[in-house]
XYZ file of C-alpha atoms in Angstrom:
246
model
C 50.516 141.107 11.739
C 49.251 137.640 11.428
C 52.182 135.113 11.900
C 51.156 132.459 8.878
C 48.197 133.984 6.231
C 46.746 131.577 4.115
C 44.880 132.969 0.975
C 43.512 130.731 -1.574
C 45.206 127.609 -1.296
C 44.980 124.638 -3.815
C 46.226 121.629 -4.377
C 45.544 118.712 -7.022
C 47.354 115.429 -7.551
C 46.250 114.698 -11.142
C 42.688 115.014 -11.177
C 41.595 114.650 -7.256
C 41.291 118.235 -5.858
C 42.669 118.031 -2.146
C 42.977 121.729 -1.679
C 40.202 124.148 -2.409
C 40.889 127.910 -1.879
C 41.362 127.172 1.701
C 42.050 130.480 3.373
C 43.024 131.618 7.360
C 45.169 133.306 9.340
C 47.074 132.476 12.780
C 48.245 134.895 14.876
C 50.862 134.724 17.631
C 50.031 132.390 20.860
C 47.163 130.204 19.199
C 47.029 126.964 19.187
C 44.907 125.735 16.732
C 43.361 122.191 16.261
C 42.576 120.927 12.585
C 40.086 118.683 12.775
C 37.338 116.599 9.927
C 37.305 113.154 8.779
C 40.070 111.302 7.340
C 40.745 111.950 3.574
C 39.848 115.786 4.486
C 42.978 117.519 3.092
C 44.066 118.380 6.550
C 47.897 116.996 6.268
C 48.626 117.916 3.168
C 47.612 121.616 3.919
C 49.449 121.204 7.152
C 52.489 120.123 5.071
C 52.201 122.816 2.588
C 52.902 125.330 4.806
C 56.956 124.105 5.612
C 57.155 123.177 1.981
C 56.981 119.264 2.113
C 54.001 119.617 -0.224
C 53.980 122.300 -3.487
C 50.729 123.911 -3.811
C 49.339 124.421 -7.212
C 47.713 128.028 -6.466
C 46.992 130.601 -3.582
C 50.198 132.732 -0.946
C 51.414 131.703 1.786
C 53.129 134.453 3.968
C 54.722 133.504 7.412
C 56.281 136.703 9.421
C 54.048 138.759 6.369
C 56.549 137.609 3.944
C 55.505 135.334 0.902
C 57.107 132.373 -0.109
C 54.480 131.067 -3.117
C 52.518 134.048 -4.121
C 50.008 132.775 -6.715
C 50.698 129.837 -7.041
C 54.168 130.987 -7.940
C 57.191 129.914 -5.605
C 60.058 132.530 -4.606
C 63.744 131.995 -4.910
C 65.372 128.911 -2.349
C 66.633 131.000 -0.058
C 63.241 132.986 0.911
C 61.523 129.629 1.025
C 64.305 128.762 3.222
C 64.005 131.920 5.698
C 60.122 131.543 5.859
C 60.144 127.657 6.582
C 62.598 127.730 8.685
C 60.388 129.626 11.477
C 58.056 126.350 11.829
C 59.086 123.212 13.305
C 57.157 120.033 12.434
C 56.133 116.851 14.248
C 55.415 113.708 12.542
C 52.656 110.965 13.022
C 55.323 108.615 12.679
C 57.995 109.752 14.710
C 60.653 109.749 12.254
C 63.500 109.450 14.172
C 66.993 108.664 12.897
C 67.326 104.736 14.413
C 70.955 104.603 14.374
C 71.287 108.152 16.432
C 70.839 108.572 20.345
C 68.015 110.838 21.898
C 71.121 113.625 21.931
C 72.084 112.683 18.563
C 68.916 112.958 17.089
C 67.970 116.605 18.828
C 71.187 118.187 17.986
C 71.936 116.651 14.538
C 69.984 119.557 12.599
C 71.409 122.743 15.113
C 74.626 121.213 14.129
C 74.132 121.026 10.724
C 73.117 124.534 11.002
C 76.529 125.531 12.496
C 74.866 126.284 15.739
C 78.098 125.516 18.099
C 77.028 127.156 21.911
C 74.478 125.869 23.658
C 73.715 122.738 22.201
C 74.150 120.671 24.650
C 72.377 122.855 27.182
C 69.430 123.255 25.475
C 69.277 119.338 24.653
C 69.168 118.818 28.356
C 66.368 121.500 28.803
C 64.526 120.608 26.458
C 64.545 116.181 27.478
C 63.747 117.897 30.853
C 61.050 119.170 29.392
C 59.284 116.464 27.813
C 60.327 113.908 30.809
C 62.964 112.113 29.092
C 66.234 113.713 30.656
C 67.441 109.960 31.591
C 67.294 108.637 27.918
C 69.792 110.514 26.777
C 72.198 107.988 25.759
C 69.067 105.466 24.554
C 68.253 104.553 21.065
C 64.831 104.882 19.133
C 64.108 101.181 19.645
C 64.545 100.916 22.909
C 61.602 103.871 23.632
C 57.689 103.655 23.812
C 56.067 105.102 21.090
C 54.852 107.550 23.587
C 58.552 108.495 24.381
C 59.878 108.267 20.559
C 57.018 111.197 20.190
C 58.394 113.428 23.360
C 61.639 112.998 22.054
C 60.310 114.302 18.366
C 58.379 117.129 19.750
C 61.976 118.231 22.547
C 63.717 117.538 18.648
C 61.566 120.338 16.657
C 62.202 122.952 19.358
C 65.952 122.531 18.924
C 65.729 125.317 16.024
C 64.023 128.053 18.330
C 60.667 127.723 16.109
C 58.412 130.328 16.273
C 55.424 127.832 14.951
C 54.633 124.238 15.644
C 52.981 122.074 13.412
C 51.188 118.766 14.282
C 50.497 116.340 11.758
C 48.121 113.771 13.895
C 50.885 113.521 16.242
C 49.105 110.881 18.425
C 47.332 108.621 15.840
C 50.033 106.362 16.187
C 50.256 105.446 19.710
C 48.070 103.139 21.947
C 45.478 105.083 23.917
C 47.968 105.265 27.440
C 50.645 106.502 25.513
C 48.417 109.075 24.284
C 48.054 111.066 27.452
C 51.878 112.003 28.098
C 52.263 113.667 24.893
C 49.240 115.318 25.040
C 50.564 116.448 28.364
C 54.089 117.731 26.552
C 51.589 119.826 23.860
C 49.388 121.392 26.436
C 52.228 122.451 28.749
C 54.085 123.931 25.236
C 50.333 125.669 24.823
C 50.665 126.679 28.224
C 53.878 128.345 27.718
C 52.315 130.335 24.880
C 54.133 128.739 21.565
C 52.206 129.093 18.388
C 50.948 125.916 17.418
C 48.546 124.074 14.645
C 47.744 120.761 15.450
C 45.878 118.123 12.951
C 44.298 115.535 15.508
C 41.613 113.223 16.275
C 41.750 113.949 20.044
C 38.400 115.763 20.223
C 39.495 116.681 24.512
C 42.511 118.315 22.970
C 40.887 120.552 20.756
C 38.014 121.755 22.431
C 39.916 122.001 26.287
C 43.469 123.342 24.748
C 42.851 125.140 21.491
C 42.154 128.678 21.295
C 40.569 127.729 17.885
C 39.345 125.107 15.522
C 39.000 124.582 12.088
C 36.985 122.109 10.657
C 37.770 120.639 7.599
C 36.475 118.106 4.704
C 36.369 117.396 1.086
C 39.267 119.870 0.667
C 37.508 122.372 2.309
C 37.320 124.607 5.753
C 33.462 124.153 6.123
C 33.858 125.983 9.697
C 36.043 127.764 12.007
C 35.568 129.415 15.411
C 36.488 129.052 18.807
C 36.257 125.563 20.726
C 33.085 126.888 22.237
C 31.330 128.151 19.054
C 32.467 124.947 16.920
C 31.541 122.128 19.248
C 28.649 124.235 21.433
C 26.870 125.244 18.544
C 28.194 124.328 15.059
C 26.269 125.943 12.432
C 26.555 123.200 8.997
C 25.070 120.025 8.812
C 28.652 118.570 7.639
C 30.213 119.600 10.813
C 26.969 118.276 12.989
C 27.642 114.766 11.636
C 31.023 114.806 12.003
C 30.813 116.071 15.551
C 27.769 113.517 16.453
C 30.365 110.338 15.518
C 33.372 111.770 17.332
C 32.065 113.340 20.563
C 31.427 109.856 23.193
């Protein structure tokens, strides 16, 4: 059983087509890396799949269970259940500036009514990422680099089973780059499912298990790191791959 299957996914706003029939599956431990040119649909396919954007056709089934089947969206509570299984990382952080680190990992377990543990798991999980001393800090006062560790240690508060990556890196200067990176590949390491939309070409060919390459709404091609970027078979991909491989 496939852990997220994707069949037929669209998605139009007005007239531009973002989302053509894209179709795929991820199964437990992969990592996978999204990657095409900006513009590509790749976020807001990423984003359809925890409900932040509503498709206008295809399923999506996480666990095997649909939430839009058709184009057709279930009842609140099974949309709920199913997104509730992925956690989500922002490009921009999106951190809640007037909360601590603490604060800001352990306001949604809270709002959950998740009482036990909290704080113990806040303290693994800073320990984690390398940030165990800014617990008592505020947004401002971290690197971007650091704002993005404490995001990431922030979406594994609710126990996901899935972690998605929206460019989680395109926001930070190149040496900041490298310790979240770092944070992702150990997370990789320690088998979580993962599907990452980046522009960090080393990450997705040295960490994911698989890549999908996509553009003008479209998956144009999809294997493993070695197939894509060893030997990719459309011209689309080639050019792609000729302007973003130094």
């Amino acid at each position: 059983m496939s852990l997220i299957e994707v069949q037929n996914l669209k998605k139009s706003f007005g007239d531009n087509e973002v989302l053509k029939n894209i179709t795929f599956n991820v199964e437990k431990n992969d990592v996978i890396a999204i990657i095409g040119p900006s513009g590509s649909g790749k976020s807001t396919m990423l984003r359809s799949l925890i409900h932040l954007e509503e498709i206008n056709g295809g399923t999506i089934k996480i666990a095997d269970e649909a939430f839009v089947e058709d184009g057709v969206y279930k009842r609140p509570e099974i949309i709920k259940k199913a997104t509730s299984k992925m956690g989500m990382v922002f490009q921009q952080f999106n951190l809640f500036p007037h909360l601590t680190v603490k604060d800001n990992l352990e306001l949604a377990p809270k709002m959950a009514g998740k009482k036990t543990t909290i704080s113990a798991m806040t303290a693994d999980l800073l320990q984690k990422v390398g940030l165990l001393n800014k617990e008592k800090a505020y947004p401002k006062s971290l690197s971007g680099g650091q704002q993005q560790r404490v995001a990431i240690a922030r979406a594994l508060m609710m126990n996901p089973e899935i972690l998605l990556f929206d460019e989680p890196t395109s926001a930070l200067d190149p040496e900041l780059t490298g310790e979240v990176l770092k944070v992702m590949k150990d997370l990789a390491e320690e088998h979580m499912t993962m599907i990452v939309v980046t522009h960090e070409m080393g990450f997705a060919r040295g960490v994911a298990n698989k890549v999908v390459f996509m553009d003008g709404g479209e998956i144009v091609e999809a294997g493993t790191p070695d197939e894509l970027f060893g030997n990719p078979q459309h011209e689309r991909t080639k050019a792609f791959l000729a302007k973003n491989l130094k």
